[in-house]
Coordinates of C-alpha atoms in Angstrom, one line a residue:
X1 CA -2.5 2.7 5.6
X2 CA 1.0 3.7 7.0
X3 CA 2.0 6.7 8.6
X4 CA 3.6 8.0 5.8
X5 CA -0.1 8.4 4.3
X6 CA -1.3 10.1 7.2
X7 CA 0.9 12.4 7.8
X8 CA 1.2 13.9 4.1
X9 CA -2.3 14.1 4.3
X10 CA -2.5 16.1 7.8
X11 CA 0.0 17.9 6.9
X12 CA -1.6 19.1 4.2
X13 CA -4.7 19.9 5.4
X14 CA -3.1 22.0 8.2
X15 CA -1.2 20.5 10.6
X16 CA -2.4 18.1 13.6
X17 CA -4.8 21.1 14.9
X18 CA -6.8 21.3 11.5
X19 CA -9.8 20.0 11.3
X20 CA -10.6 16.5 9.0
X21 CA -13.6 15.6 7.9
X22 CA -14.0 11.4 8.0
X23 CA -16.6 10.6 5.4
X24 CA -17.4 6.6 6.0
X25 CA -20.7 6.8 4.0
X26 CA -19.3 4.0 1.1
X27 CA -19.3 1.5 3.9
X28 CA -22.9 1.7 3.6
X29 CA -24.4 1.5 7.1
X30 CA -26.9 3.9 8.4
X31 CA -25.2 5.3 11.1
X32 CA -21.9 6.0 12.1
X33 CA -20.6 7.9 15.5
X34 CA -18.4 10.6 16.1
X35 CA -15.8 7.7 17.1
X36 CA -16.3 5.8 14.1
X37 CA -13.7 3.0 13.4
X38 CA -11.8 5.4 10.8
X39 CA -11.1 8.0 13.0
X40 CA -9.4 5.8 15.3
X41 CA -6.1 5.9 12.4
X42 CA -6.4 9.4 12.2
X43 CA -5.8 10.6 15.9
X44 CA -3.2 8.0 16.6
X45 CA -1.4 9.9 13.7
X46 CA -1.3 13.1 15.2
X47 CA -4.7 14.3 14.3
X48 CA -6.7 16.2 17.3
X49 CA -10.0 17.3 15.5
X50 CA -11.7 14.8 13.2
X51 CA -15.2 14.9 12.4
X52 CA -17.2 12.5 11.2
X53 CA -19.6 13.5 8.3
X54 CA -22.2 11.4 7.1
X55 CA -25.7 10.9 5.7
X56 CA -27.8 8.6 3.3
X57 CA -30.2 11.6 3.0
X58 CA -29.3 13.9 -0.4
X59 CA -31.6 16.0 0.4
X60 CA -30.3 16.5 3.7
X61 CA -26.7 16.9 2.2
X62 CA -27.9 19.6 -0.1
X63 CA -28.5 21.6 2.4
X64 CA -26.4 24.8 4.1
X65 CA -26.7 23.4 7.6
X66 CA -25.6 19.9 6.8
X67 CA -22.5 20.9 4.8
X68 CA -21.5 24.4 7.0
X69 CA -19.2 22.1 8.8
X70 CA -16.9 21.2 6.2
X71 CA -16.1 25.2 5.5
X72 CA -14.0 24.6 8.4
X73 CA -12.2 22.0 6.9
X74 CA -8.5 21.9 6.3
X75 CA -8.8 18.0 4.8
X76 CA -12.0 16.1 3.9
X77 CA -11.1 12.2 3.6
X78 CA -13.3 9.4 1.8
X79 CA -13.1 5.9 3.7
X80 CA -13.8 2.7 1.4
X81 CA -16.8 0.7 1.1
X82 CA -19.1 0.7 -2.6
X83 CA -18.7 3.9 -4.3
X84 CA -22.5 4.2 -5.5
X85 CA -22.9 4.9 -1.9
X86 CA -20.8 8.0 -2.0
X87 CA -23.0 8.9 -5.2
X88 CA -25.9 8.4 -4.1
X89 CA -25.5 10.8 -0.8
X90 CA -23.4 13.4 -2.1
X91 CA -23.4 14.1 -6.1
X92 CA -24.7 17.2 -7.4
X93 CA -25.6 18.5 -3.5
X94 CA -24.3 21.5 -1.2
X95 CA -21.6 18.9 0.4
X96 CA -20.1 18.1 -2.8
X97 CA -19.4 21.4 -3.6
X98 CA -18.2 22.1 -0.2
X99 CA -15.8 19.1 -0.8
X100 CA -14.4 21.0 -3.7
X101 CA -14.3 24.3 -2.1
X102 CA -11.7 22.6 0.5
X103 CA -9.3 22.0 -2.3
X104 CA -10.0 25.3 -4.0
X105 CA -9.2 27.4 -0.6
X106 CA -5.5 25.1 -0.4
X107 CA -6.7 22.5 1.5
X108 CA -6.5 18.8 0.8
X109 CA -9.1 15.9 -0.4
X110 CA -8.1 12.0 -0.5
X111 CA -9.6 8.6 0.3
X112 CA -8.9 4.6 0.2
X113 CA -10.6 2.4 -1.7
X114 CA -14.3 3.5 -2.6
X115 CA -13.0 6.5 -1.4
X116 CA -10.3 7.1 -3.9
X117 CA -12.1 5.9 -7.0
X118 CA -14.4 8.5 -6.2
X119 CA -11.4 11.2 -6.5
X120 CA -11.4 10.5 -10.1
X121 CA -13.8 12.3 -13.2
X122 CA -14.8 8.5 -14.4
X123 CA -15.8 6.5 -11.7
X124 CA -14.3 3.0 -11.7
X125 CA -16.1 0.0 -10.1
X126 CA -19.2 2.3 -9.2
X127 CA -22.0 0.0 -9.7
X128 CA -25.0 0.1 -7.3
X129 CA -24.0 -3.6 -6.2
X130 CA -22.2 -5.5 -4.2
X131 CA -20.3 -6.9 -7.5
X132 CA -17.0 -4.5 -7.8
X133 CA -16.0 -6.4 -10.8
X134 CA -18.6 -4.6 -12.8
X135 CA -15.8 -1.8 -13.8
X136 CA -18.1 0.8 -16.2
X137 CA -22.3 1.3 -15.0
X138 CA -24.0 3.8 -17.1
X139 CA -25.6 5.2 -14.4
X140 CA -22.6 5.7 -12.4
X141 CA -20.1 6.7 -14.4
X142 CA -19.2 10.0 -13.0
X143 CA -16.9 10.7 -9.8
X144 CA -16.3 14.0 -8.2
X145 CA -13.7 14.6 -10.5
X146 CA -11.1 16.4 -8.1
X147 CA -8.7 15.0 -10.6
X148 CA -10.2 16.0 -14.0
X149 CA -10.0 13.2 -17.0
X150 CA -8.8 10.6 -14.9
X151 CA -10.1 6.8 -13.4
X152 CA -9.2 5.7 -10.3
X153 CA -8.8 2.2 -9.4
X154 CA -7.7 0.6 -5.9
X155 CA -6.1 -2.9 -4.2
X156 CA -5.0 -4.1 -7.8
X157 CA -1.9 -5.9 -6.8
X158 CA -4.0 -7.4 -3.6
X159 CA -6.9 -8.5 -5.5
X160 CA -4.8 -9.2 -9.1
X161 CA -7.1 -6.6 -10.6
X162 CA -4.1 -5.5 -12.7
X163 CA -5.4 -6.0 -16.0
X164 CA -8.8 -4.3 -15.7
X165 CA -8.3 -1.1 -16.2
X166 CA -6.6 -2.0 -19.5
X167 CA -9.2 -4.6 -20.8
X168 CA -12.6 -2.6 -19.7
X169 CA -11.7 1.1 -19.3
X170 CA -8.8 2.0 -21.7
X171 CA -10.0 -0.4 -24.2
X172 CA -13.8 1.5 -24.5
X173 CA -11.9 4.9 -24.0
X174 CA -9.1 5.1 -25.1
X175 CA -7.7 8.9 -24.1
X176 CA -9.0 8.6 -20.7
X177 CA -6.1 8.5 -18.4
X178 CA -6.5 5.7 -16.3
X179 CA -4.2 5.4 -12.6
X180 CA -4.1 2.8 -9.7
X181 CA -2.5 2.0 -6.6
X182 CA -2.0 -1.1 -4.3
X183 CA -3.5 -1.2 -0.7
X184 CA -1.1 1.3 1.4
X185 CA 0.0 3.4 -1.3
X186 CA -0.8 6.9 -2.3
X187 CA -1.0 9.2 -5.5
X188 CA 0.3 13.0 -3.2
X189 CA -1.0 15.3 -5.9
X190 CA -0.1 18.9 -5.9
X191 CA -0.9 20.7 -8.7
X192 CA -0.2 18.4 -12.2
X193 CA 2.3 16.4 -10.1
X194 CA 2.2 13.0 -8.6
X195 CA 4.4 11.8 -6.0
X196 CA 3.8 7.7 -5.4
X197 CA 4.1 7.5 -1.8
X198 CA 3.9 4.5 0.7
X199 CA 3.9 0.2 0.3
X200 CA 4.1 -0.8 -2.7
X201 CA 3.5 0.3 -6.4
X202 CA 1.1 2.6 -8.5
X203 CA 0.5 2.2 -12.0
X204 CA -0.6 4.3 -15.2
X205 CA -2.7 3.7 -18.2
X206 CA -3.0 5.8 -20.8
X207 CA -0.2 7.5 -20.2
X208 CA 2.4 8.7 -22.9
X209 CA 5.7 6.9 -22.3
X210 CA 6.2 3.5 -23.2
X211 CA 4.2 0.9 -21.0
X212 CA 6.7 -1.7 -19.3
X213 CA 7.3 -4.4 -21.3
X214 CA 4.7 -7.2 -22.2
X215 CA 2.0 -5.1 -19.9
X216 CA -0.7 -2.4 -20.6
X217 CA 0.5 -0.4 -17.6
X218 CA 3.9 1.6 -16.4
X219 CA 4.4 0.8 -13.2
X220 CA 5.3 3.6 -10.6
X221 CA 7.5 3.3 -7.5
X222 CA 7.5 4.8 -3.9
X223 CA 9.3 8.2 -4.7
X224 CA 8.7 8.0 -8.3
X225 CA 6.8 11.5 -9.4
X226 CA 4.4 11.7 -12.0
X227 CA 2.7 14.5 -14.3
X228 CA -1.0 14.0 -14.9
X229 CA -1.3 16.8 -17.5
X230 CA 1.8 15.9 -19.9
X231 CA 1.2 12.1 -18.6
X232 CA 5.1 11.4 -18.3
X233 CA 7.0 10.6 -16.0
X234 CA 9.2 13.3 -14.3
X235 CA 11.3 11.6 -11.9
X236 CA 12.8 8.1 -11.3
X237 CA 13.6 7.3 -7.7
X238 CA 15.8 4.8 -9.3
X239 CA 18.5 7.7 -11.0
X240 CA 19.3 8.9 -7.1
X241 CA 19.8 5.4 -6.0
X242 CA 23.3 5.6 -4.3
X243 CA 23.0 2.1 -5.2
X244 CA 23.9 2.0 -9.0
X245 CA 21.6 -0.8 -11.4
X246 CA 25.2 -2.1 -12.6
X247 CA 26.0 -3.4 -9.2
X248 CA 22.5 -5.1 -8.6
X249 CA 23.1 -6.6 -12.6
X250 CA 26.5 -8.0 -11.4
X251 CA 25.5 -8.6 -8.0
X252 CA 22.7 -11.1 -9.6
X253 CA 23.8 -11.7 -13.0
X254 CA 23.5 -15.8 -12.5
X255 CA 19.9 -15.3 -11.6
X256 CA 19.6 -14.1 -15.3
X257 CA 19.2 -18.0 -16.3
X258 CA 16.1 -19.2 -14.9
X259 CA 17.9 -22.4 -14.1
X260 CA 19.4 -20.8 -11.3
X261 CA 16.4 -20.6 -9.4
X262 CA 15.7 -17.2 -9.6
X263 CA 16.0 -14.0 -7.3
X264 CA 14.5 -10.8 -6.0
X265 CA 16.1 -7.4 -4.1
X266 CA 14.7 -4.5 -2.6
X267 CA 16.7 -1.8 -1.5
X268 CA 14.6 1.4 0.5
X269 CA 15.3 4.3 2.2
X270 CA 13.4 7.0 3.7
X271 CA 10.3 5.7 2.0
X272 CA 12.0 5.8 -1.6
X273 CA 12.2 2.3 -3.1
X274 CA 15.9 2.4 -5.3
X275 CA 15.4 -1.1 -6.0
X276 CA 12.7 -3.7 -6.8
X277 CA 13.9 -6.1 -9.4
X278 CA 13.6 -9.9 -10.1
X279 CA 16.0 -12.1 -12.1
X280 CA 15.0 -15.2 -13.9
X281 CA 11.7 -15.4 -12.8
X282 CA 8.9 -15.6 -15.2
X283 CA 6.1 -13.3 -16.2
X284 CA 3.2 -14.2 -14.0
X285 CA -0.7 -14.1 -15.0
X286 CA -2.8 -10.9 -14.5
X287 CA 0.2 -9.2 -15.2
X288 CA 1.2 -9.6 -11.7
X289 CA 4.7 -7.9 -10.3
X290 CA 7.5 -10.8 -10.6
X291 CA 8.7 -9.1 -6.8
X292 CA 5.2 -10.0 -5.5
X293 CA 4.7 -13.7 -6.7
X294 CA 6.3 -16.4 -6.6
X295 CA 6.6 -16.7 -2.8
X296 CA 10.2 -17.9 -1.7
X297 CA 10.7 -20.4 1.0
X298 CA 12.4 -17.5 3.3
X299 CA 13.7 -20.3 5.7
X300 CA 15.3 -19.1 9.2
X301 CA 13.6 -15.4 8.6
X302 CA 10.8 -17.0 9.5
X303 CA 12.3 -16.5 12.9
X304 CA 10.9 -13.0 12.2
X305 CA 7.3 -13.9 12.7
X306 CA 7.9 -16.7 14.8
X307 CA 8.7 -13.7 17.2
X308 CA 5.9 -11.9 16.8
X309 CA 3.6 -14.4 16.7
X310 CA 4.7 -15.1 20.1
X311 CA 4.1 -11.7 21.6
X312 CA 1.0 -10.8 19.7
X313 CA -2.1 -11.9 21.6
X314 CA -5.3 -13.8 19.5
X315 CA -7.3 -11.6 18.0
X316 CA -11.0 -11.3 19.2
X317 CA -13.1 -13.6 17.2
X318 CA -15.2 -12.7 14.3
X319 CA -18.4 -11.7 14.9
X320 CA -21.7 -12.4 12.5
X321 CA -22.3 -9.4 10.8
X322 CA -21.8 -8.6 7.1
X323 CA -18.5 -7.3 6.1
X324 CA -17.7 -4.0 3.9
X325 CA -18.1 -5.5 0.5
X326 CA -15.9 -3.4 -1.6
X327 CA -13.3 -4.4 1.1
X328 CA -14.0 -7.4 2.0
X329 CA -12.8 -8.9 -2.1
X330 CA -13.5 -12.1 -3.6
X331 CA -11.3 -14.9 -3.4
X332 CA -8.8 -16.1 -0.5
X333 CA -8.7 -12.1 0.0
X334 CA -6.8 -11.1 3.5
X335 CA -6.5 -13.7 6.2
X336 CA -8.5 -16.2 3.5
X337 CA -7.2 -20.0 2.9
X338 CA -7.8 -22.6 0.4
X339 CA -10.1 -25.4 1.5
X340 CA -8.2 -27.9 3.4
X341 CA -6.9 -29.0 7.2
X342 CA -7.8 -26.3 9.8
X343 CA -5.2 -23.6 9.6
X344 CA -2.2 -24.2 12.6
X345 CA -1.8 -21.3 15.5
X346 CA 0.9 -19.9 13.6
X347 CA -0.7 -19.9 10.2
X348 CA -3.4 -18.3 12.0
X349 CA -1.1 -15.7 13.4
X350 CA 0.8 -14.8 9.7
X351 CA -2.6 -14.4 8.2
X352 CA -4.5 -12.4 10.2
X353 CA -2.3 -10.8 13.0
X354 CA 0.7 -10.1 11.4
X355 CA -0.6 -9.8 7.7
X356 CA -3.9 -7.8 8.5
X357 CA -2.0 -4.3 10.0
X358 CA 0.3 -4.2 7.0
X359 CA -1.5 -5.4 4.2
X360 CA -0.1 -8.8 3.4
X361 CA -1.9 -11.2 1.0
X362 CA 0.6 -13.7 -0.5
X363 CA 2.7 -14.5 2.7
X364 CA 1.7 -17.3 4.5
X365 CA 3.2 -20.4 6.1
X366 CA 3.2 -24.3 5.3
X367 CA 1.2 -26.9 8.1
X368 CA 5.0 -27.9 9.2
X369 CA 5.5 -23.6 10.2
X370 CA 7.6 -22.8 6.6
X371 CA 6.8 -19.4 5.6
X372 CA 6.8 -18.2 2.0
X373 CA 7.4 -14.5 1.0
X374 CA 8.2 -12.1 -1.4
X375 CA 10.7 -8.8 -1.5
X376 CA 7.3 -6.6 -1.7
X377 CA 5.3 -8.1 1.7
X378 CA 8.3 -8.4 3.5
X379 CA 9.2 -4.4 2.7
X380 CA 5.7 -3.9 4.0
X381 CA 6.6 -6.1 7.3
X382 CA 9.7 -3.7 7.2
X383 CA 7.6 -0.2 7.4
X384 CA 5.0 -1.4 9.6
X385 CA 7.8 -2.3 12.2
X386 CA 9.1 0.9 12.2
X387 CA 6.2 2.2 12.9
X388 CA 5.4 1.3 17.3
X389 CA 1.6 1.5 16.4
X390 CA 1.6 -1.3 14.0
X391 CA 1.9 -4.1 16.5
X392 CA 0.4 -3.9 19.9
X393 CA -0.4 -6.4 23.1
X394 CA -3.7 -4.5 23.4
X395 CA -5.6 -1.3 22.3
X396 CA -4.4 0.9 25.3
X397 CA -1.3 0.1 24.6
X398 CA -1.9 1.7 21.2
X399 CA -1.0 5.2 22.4
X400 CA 1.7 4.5 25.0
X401 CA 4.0 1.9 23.5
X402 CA 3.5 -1.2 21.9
X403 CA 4.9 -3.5 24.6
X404 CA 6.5 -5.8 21.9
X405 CA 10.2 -6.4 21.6
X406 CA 10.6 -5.9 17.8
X407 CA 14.3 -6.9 17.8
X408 CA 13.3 -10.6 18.7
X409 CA 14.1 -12.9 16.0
X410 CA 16.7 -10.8 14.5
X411 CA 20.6 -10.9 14.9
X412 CA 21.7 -7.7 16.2
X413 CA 25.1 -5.8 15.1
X414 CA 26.9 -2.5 14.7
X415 CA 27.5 -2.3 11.2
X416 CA 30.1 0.4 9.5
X417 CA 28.9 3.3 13.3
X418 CA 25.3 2.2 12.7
X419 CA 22.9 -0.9 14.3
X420 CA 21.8 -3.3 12.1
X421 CA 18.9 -5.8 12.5
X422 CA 19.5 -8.9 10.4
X423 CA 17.8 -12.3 9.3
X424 CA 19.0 -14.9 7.1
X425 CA 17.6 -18.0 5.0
X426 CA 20.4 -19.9 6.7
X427 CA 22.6 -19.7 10.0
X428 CA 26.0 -18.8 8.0
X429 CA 24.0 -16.3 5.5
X430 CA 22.8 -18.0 3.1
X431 CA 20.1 -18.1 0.4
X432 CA 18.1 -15.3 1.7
X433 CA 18.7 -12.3 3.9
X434 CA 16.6 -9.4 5.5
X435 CA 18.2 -6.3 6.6
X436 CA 17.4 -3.3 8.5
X437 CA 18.7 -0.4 9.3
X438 CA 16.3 1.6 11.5
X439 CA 18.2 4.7 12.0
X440 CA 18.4 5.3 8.4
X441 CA 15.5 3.7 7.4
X442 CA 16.9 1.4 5.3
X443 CA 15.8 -1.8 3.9
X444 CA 17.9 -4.5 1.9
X445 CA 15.7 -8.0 1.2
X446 CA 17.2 -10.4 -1.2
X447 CA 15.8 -13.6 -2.0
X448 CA 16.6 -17.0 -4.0
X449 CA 16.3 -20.5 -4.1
X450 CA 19.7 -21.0 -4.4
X451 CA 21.2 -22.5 -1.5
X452 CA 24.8 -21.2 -2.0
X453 CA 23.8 -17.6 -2.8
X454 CA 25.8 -16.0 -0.3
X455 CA 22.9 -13.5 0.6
X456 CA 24.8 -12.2 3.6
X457 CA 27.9 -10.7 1.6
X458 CA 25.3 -9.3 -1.3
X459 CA 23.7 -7.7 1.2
X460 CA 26.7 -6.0 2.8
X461 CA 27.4 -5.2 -0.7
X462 CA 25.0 -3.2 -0.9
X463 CA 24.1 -1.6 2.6
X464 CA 27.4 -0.4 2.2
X465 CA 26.8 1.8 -0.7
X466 CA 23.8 2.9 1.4
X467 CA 25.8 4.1 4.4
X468 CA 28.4 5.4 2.5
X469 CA 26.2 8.2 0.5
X470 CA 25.4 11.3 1.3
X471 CA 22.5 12.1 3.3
X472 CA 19.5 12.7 1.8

C-alpha cells in the first residue's frame, strides 16, 4: 500500500495525532501485539497513536469494555487475511457498532484485502475456508455494510480474478452493485462519491454506463471519481490530461496494426493517470488489462533494477510457518515461479525484493538477466521510488533514509528548467523508454517491440505537453 493510501486515510481520520484502530483479526492468529506487523505501515506514514484491536471471543467483543476504545477513534482499519474471521469476531456485537459509530461521528473506516470486502453489504469471498474462490457462502453472505448495496472484491488484476464478480455475483444478482480494486489501490469514499486513488485500476459491475468494450466491467483509473448512488461515472481524469488522446492516436497510430508489434504508454502526474492505453495488442484471457500483460522485453531499462538489485541486501529467509491464506493466492502468486532451473540472484532480487514492496506480479527476468514488463508494474516501480521508505538497506534505516542511490541506472538531464531521470530500451533511444520527472511527479513509459520506434523523441513529445501546462 503506498503513501498515497495512508495518508488520505490519516488524514481523514484526524490528522497524524488521531487515534487508528489496526484490526488484524482476518489474518486469523490468536494473538497479535500492540506492535503487530500492520502497524509498522501506519507510523512510518505519519501516524503516532495506533492501537491494535483484536479478539476471536464475540462474546468478549460484545461487550462495553472491549469496544470503549474505539469511541476514541478517529479511523478504524481492517487488515487482510479470510474475511469469515472478521465475521465471526465482530458481526452483530458492541464493536461492530462502534465501527459504525466512527463513520457516523465523521470519522473514517477502510481496509485491504479481507479487510475491504468486509466494507461492503454482500460479502464477497467470505467462506469459512481457506478456499477464496468460493465467491457466494450462504452463511456468510453479509458484510458490515459501511457501503450499503454494494460487493467488494480485492487483488483482481494480481490474481486474474477479473471475471468473477461478473460470472458468480452479478450473474445470481443482478442489481447488486458490484466494485473492485487491484493490490495498492483505493475506493476514497465521501459521501456517494468515489475517488480511485493509488497503483493501478478499479473496476465497476453493475453500474449504469456502458461496460468497456468486450468486458463485464468499466474500468476506473487513478483520479477517476465515481458515484455509487447514481452508479455513473462523474469524472474522467483523462478530460484534464494536458496531454490530448489525439496526440497519443498519432503518436502511436502504426501500433494500430498488430503487425507492428504492438505498444503501450502511460502518462501520470500527481497520482492522476492521463494515460494508459495499448495499440495492437490483443484482448487477453480473464479479461485482463492489455497494459498489464503481455510483458515487453524492456531491454537496457533493465539497468533500472540491475541497480537496485545491487544495493538492496538478501532478504532474510523464509521461515516455516503458514502463510495468510487470503494473501498468500493460488498460483505463481508474488515472488512465485514456474517449475524449472533454480531461479538466478537477480531473478531472485526482481521477484521478491524489488517486486514484493510495490506489488509486482508479472515482471520478472529471463535466466540470461532480460527483464520483461509492462506500462502498469513499471508505474508502480515509478511511485514506490518516490517514495524513500519503499526501498531500504535495512529496517533502521526505514525512518532515517533509505541509504539507496535511486538515480543509479538512470541517465540524468535538465530537461525544459526541470531534472529528468531517464531509461531507454536502447543506448540511442530506442524501442522503449522510462521517464521521470520527480519534481512534478511525472511519469511517461512507452513500450514496443519495435526496434526503430524512436521512444526517446515520443517521449519528449509528450513530457513536453506535461511541463508546459498549467499547474495543477
Amino acid at each position: 500500500m503506498g503513501p498515497e493510501i495512508y495518508s488520505a486515510f490519516i488524514d481523514a481520520a484526524g490528522g497524524p495525532d488521531a487515534l487508528i484502530i489496526d484490526v488484524p483479526t482476518a489474518g486469523g492468529d490468536s494473538v497479535y501485539k500492540q506492535d503487530a506487523p500492520g502497524t509498522r505501515g501506519w507510523k512510518l506514514a505519519g501516524a503516532k497513536n495506533v492501537y491494535v484491536l483484536h479478539t476471536k471471543d464475540k462474546r468478549l467483543a460484545d461487550t462495553d469494555s472491549f469496544a470503549s476504545v474505539v469511541k476514541r477513534a478517529g479511523g478504524v482499519w481492517f487488515e487482510g487475511g479470510r474475511q469469515f474471521h472478521l465475521v465471526n469476531s465482530y458481526a452483530g456485537t458492541k464493536s461492530e457498532q462502534a465501527f459504525h459509530d466512527v463513520l457516523a461521528r465523521g470519522g473514517v473506516v477502510g481496509g485491504s484485502s479481507a479487510g475491504a470486502s468486509i466494507l461492503g453489504d454482500f460479502l464477497v469471498r467470505g467462506a469459512p475456508s481457506n478456499n477464496n474462490s468460493i465467491m457466494d457462502d450462504p452463511g456468510y453472505e453479509k458484510g458490515f455494510a459501511f457501503l450499503r448495496g454494494v460487493g467488494i472484491d480485492q487483488h483482481v488484476v494480481a490474481r486474474e480474478r477479473l471475471a468473477d464478480l461478473a460470472d458468480s455475483i452479478i450473474s445470481k444478482y443482478p442489481t447488486m452493485l458490484a466494485i473492485s480494486e487491484d493490490e495498492g489501490t483505493a475506493w476514497v469514499v465521501r459521501g456517494d462519491t468515489a475517488t480511485i486513488v493509488g497503483r493501478n485500476k478499479a473496476f465497476v459491475y453493475g453500474g449504469k454506463d456502458p461496460n468497456d468494450r468486450g468486458k463485464p466491467f468499466l474500468t476506473l483509473f487513478p483520479g477517476d471519481r465515481y458515484n455509487l448512488a447514481t452508479r455513473h461515472v462523474t469524472h474522467r481524469v483523462a478530460d484534464e490530461s494536458p496531454v490530448a488522446a489525439s496526440v497519443i492516436d498519432s503518436l502511436f497510430k502504426k501500433y494500430v496494426d498488430s503487425s507492428a508489434g504492438g505498444a503501450t504508454v502511460l502518462v501520470a502526474q500527481g497520482g492522476k493517470v492521463f494515460v494508459d492505453r495499448s495499440f495492437g495488442i490483443p484482448d487477453q484471457p480473464k479479461y485482463m488489462p492489455t497494459t498489464t500483460v503481455p510483458q515487453f522485453a524492456i531491454g537496457k531499462i533493465g539497468d533500472v533494477f540491475t541497480a537496485l538489485c545491487a544495493q538492496l541486501p538478501e532478504p532474510p529467509a523464509r521461515g516455516g510457518g503458514r502463510g495468510n491464506p487470503d494473501s498468500a493466492g493460488t498460483g505463481r502468486g508474488r515472488g512465485g515461479r514456474a517449475a524449472g532451473p533454480p531461479a538466478t540472484p537477480f531473478q531472485n532480487c526482481i521477484t521478491r525484493r524489488i517486486s514484493t514492496p510495490i506489488g509486482m506480479h508479472k515482471t520478472a527476468a529471463t535466466s540470461d538477466g532480460v527483464v520483461q514488463s509492462s506500462v502498469d508494474e513499471l508505474y508502480r516501480l515509478s511511485l514506490g521510488l518516490e517514495n524513500p521508505r519503499t526501498f531500504v538497506r535495512d529496517t533502521a534505516a526505514a525512518g532515517n533514509g533509505s541509504g539507496i542511490d535511486l538515480t543509479r541506472g538512470w541517465q540524468s538531464d535538465n530537461y525544459r528548467g526541470v531534472s529528468r531521470l531517464s531509461a531507454y530500451g536502447t543506448p540511442d533511444g530506442h524501442r522503449s523508454a522510462f521517464v521521470r520527472i520527480p519534481e512534478r511527479h511525472a511519469t511517461v513509459i512507452v513500450l514496443t517491440n519495435d526496434d526503430g520506434a524512436d521512444a526517446k523523441r515520443i517521449t519528449d513529445e509528450i513530457t513536453s505537453r506535461l511541463l508546459n501546462a498549467k499547474s495543477r
